[in-house]
XYZ file of N, CA and C in Angstrom:
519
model
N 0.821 -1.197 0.000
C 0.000 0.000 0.000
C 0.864 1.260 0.000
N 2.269 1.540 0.850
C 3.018 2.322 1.123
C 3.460 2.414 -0.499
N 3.801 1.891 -1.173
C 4.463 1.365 -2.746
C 3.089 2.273 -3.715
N 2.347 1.945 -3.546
C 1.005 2.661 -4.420
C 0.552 4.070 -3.909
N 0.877 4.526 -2.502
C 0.535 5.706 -2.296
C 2.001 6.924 -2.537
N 2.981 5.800 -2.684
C 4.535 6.706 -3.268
C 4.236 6.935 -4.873
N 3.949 6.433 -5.348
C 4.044 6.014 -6.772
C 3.128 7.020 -7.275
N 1.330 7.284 -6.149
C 0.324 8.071 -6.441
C 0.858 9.470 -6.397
N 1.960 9.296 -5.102
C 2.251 10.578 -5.470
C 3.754 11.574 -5.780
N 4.015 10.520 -6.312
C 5.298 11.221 -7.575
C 4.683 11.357 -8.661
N 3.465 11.152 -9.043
C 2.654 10.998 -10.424
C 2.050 12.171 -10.217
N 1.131 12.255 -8.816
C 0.320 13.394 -8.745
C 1.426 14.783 -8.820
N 2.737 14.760 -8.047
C 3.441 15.502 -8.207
C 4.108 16.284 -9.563
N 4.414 15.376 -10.857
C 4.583 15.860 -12.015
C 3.305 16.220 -12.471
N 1.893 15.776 -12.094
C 0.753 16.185 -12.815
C 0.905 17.845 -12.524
N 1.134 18.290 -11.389
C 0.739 19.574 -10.691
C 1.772 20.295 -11.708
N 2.996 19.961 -11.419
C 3.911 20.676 -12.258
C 3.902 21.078 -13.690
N 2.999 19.593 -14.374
C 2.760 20.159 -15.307
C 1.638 21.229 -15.901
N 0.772 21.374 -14.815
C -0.132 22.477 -14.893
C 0.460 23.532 -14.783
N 1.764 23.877 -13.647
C 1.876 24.953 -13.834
C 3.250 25.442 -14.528
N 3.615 24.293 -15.651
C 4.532 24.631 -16.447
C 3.474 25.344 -17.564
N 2.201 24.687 -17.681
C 1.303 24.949 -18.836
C 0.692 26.811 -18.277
N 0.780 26.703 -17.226
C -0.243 27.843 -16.556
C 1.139 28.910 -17.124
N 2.693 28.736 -16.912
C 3.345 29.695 -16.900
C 3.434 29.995 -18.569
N 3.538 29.203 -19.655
C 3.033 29.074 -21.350
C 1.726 30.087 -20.947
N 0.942 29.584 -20.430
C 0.166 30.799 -21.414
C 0.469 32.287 -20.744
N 0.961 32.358 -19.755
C 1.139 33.806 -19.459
C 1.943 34.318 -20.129
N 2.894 34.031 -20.505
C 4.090 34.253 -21.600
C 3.294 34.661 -22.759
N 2.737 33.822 -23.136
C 2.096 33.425 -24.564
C 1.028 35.230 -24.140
N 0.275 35.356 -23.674
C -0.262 36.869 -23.007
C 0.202 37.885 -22.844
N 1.729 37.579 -22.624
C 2.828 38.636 -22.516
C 3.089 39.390 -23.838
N 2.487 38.351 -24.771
C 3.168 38.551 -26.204
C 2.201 39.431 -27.015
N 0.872 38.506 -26.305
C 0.004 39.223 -27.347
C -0.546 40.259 -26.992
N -0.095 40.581 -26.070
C -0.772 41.984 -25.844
C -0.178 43.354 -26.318
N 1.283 43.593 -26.644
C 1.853 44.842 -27.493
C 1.201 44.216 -28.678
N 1.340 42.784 -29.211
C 0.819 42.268 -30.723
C -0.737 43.304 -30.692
N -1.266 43.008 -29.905
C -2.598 43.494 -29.951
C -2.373 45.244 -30.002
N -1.672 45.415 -29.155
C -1.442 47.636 -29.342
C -1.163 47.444 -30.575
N -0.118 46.995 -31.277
C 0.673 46.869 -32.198
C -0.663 47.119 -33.887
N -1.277 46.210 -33.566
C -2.851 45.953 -34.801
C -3.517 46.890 -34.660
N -3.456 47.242 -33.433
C -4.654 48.728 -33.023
C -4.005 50.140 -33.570
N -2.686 50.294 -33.516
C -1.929 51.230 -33.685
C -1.985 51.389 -35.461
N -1.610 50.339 -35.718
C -1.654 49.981 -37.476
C -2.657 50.401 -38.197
N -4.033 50.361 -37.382
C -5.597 50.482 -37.612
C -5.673 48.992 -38.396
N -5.218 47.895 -38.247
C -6.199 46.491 -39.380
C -6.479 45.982 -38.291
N -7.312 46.602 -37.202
C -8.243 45.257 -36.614
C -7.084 45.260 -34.902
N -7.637 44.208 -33.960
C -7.185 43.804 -33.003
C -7.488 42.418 -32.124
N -7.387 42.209 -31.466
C -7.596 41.025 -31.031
C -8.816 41.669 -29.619
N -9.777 41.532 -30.476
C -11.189 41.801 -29.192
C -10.967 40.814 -27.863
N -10.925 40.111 -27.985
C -11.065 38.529 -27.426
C -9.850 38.962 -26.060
N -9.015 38.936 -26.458
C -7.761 39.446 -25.701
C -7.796 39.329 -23.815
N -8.431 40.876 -24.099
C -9.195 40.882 -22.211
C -9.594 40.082 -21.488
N -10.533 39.369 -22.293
C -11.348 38.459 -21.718
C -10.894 37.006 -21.674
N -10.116 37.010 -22.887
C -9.089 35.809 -22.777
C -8.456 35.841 -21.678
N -7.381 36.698 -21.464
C -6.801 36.772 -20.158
C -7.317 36.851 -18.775
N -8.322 37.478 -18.554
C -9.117 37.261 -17.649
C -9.347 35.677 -17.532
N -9.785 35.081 -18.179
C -10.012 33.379 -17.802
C -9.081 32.629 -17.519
N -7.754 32.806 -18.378
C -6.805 32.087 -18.382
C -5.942 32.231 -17.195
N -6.344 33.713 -16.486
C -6.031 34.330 -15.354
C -6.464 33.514 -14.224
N -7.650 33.186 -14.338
C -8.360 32.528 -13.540
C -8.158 30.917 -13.453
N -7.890 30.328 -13.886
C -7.896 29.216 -14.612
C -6.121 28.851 -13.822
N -5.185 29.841 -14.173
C -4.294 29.635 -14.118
C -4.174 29.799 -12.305
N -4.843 30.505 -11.766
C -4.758 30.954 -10.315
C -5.151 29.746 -9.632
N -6.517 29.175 -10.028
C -6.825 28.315 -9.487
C -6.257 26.766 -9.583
N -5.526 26.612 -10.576
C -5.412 25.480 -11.157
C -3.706 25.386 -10.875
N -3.276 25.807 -10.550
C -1.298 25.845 -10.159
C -1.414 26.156 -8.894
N -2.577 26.511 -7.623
C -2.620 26.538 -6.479
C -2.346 25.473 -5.952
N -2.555 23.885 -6.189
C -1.881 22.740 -5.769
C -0.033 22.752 -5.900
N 0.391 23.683 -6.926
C 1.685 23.339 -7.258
C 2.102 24.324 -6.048
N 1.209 25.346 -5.789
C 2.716 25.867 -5.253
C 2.062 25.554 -3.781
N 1.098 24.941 -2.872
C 0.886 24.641 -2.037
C 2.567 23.276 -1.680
N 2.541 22.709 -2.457
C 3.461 21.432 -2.872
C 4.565 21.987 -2.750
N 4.912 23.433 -2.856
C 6.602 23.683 -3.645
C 6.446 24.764 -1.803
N 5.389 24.984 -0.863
C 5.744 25.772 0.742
C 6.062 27.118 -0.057
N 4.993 27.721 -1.042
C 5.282 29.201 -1.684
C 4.205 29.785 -1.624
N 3.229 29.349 -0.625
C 1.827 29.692 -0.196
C 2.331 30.470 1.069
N 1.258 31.630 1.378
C 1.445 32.305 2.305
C 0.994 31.672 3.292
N 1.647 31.771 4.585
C 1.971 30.906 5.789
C 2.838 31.972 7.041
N 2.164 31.527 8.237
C 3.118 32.445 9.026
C 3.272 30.998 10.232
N 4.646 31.319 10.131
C 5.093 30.202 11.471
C 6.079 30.541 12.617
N 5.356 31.233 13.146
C 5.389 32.070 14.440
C 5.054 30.963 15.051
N 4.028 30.576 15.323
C 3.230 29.672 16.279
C 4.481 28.125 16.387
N 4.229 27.914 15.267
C 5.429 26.650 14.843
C 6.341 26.438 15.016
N 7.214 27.724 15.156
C 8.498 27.681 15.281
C 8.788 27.635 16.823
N 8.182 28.236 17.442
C 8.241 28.331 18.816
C 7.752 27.049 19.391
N 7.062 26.396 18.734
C 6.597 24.883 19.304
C 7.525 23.502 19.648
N 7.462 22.661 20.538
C 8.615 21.567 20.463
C 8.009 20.996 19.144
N 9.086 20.148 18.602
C 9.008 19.333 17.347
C 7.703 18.722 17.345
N 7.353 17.677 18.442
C 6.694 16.750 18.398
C 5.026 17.717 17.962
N 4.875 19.090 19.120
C 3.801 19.499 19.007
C 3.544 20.175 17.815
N 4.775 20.799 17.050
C 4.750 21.347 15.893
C 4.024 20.548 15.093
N 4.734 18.855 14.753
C 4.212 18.148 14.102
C 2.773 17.891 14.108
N 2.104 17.945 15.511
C 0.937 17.543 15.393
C -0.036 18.494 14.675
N 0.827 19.826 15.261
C -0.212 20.756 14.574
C -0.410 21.123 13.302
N 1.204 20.822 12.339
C 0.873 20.784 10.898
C 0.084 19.362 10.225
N -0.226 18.753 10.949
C -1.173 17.653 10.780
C -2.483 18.492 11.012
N -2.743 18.849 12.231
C -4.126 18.902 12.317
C -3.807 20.371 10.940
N -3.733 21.067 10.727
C -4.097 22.288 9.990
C -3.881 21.456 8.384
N -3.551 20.388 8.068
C -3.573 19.445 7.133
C -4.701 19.178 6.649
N -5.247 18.654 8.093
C -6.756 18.089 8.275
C -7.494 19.110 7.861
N -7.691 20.178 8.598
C -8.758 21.176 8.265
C -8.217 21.557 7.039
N -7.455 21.780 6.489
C -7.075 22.474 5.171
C -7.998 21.430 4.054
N -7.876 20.055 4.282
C -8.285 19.054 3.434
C -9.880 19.556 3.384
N -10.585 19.357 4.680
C -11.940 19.132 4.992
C -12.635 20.647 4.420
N -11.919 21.710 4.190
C -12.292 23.267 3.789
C -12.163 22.717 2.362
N -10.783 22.441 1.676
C -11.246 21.904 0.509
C -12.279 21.351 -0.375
N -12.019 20.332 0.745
C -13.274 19.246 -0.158
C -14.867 19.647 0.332
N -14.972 20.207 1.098
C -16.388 21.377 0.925
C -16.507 22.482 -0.666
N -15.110 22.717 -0.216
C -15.074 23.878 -1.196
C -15.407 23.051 -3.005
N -14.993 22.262 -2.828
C -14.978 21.385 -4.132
C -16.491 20.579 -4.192
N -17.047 20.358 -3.128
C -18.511 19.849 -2.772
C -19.725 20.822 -3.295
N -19.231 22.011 -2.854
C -19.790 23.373 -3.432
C -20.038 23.780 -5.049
N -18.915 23.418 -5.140
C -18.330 24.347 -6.343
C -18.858 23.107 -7.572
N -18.607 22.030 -7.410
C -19.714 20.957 -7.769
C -20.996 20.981 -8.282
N -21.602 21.229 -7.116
C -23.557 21.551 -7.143
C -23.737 22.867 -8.278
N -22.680 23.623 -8.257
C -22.713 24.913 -8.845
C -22.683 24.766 -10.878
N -21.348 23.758 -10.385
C -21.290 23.514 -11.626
C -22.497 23.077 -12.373
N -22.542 21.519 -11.488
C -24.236 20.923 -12.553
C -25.309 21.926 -12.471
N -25.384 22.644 -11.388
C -26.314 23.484 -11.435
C -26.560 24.583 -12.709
N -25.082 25.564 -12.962
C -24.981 25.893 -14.281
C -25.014 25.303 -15.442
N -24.815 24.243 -15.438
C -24.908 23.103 -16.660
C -26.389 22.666 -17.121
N -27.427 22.466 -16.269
C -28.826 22.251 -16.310
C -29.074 23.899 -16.784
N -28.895 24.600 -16.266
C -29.739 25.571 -16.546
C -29.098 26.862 -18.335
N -28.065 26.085 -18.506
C -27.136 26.705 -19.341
C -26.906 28.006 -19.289
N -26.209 28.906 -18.372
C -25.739 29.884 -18.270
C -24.628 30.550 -18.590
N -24.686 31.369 -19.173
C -23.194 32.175 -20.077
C -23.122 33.901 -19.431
N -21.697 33.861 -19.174
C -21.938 35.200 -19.106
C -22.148 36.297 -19.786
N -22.336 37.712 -19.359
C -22.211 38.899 -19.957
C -21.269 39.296 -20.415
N -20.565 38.806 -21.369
C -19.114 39.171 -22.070
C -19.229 38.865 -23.564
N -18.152 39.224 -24.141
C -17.884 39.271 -25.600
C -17.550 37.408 -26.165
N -16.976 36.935 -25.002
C -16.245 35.707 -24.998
C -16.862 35.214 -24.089
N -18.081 34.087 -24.736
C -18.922 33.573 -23.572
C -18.120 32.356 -23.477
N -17.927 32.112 -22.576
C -17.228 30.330 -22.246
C -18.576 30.043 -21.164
N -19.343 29.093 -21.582
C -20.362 28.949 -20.304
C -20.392 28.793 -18.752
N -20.676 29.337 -17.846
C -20.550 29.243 -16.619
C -20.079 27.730 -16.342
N -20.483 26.915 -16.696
C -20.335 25.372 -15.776
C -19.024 25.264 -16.358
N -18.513 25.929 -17.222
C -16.895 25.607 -17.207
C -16.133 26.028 -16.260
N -16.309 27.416 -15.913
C -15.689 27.969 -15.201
C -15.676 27.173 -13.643
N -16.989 27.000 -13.678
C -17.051 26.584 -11.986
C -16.355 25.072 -12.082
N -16.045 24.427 -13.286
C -16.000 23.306 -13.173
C -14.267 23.420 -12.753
N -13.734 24.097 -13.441
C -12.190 24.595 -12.667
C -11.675 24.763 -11.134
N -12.889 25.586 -10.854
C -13.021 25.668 -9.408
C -13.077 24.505 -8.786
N -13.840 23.541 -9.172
C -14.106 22.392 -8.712
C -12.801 21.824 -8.255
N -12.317 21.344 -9.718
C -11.040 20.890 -9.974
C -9.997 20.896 -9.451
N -10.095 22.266 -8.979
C -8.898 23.205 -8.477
C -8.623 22.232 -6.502
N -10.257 22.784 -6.358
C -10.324 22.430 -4.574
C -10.472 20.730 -4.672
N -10.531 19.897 -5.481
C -10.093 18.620 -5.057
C -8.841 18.093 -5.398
N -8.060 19.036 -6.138
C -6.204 18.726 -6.488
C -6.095 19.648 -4.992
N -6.696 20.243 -4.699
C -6.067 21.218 -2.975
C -6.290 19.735 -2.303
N -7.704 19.189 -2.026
C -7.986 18.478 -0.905
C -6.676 17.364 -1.342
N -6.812 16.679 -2.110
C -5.427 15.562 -2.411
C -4.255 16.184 -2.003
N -3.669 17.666 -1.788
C -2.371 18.039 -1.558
C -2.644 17.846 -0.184
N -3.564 18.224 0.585
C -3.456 18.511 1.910
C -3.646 17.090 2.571
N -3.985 15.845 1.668
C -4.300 14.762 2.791
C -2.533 14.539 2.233
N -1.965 14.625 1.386
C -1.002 13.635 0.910
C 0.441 14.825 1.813
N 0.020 15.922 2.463
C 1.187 16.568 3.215
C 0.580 15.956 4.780
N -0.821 15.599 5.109
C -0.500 15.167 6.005
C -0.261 13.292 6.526
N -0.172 12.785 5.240
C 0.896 11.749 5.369
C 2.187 11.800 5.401
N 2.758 13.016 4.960
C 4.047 13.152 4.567
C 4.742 13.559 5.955
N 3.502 14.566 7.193
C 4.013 14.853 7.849
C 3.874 13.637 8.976
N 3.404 12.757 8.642
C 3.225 11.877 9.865
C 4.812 10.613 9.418
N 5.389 11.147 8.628
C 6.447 10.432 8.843
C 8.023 11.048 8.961
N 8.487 10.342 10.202
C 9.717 10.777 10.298
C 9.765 12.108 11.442
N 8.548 12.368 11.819
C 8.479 13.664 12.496
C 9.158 14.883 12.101
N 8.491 14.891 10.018
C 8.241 15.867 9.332
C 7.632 17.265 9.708
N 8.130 18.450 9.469
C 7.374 19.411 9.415
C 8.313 20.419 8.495
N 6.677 20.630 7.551
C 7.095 21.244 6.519
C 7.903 22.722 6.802
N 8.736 23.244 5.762
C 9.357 24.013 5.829
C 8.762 25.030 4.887
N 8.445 26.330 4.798
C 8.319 27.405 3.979
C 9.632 27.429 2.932
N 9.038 27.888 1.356
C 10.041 27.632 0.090
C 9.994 28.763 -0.389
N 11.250 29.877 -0.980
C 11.061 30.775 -1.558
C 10.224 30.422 -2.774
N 9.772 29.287 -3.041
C 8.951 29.170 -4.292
C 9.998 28.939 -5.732
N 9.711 29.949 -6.627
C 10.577 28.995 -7.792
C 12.623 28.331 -7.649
């Protein structure tokens, strides 16, 4: 079992990464097109309407969806005041229990965001924009997002129950 939950998660681990190798492509890829876009406007042949609103989603999309990676990489805001001052053993327990609740807020949050989705999906709702992508997509990200959270937070608090682990804060990249 120890063999299948290592394996689950060196797999789940490149999955995350590769979201937010993909999440950091399109910001780049946004970076580009947006003088491209002054650039067409300036010229007068036209522009890329879409643009704004593109980025706006992909914005979104990208926020929510690379929040597992950097929960994973300790580049989430965190204050460990409390922690640091704690003996090891109690430290440990407590980045367990805040594991726990982190998981159980998740997977509400993903329980939620769920109902929302099918809910937009039955009723077919699009927004008020130029670039309708239908609501149940969006929420369906959300979804997505808070059950790759709930899987980070049960799989850090296995991680911390061994060895009398406690995670360390990461400058991130």
């Amino acid at each position: 079992m120890t063999d299948l939950l290592n394996t689950f998660e060196a797999k789940f681990i490149r999955f995350n990464t590769a979201i937010a190798i993909g999440v950091a492509i399109s910001i780049g890829i946004f970076t580009l097109l947006v003088p491209f876009d002054f650039m067409l406007r300036k010229l007068r042949v036209g522009g890329l309407e879409w643009l704004n609103e593109g980025a706006e989603y992909f914005l979104f999309f990208g926020i929510f969806l690379s929040a597992t990676w950097v929960l994973q990489q300790g580049a989430h805001v965190r204050v460990d005041i409390v922690i640091s001052n704690l003996p090891v053993r109690a430290a440990a327990w407590l980045e367990r229990a805040m594991d726990l609740v982190g998981a159980v807020l998740c997977a509400i949050m993903a329980y939620l965001g769920a109902r929302s989705t099918f809910s937009s999906y039955l009723l077919g709702t699009l927004p008020d924009k130029d670039l309708r992508i239908p609501n149940w997509i969006i929420l369906s990200v959300f979804c997505i997002a808070f059950v790759l959270l709930t899987i980070e937070f049960l799989l850090r608090y296995r991680r911390a129950g061994q060895h009398g682990y406690v995670a360390e804060a990461s400058a991130g990249f």
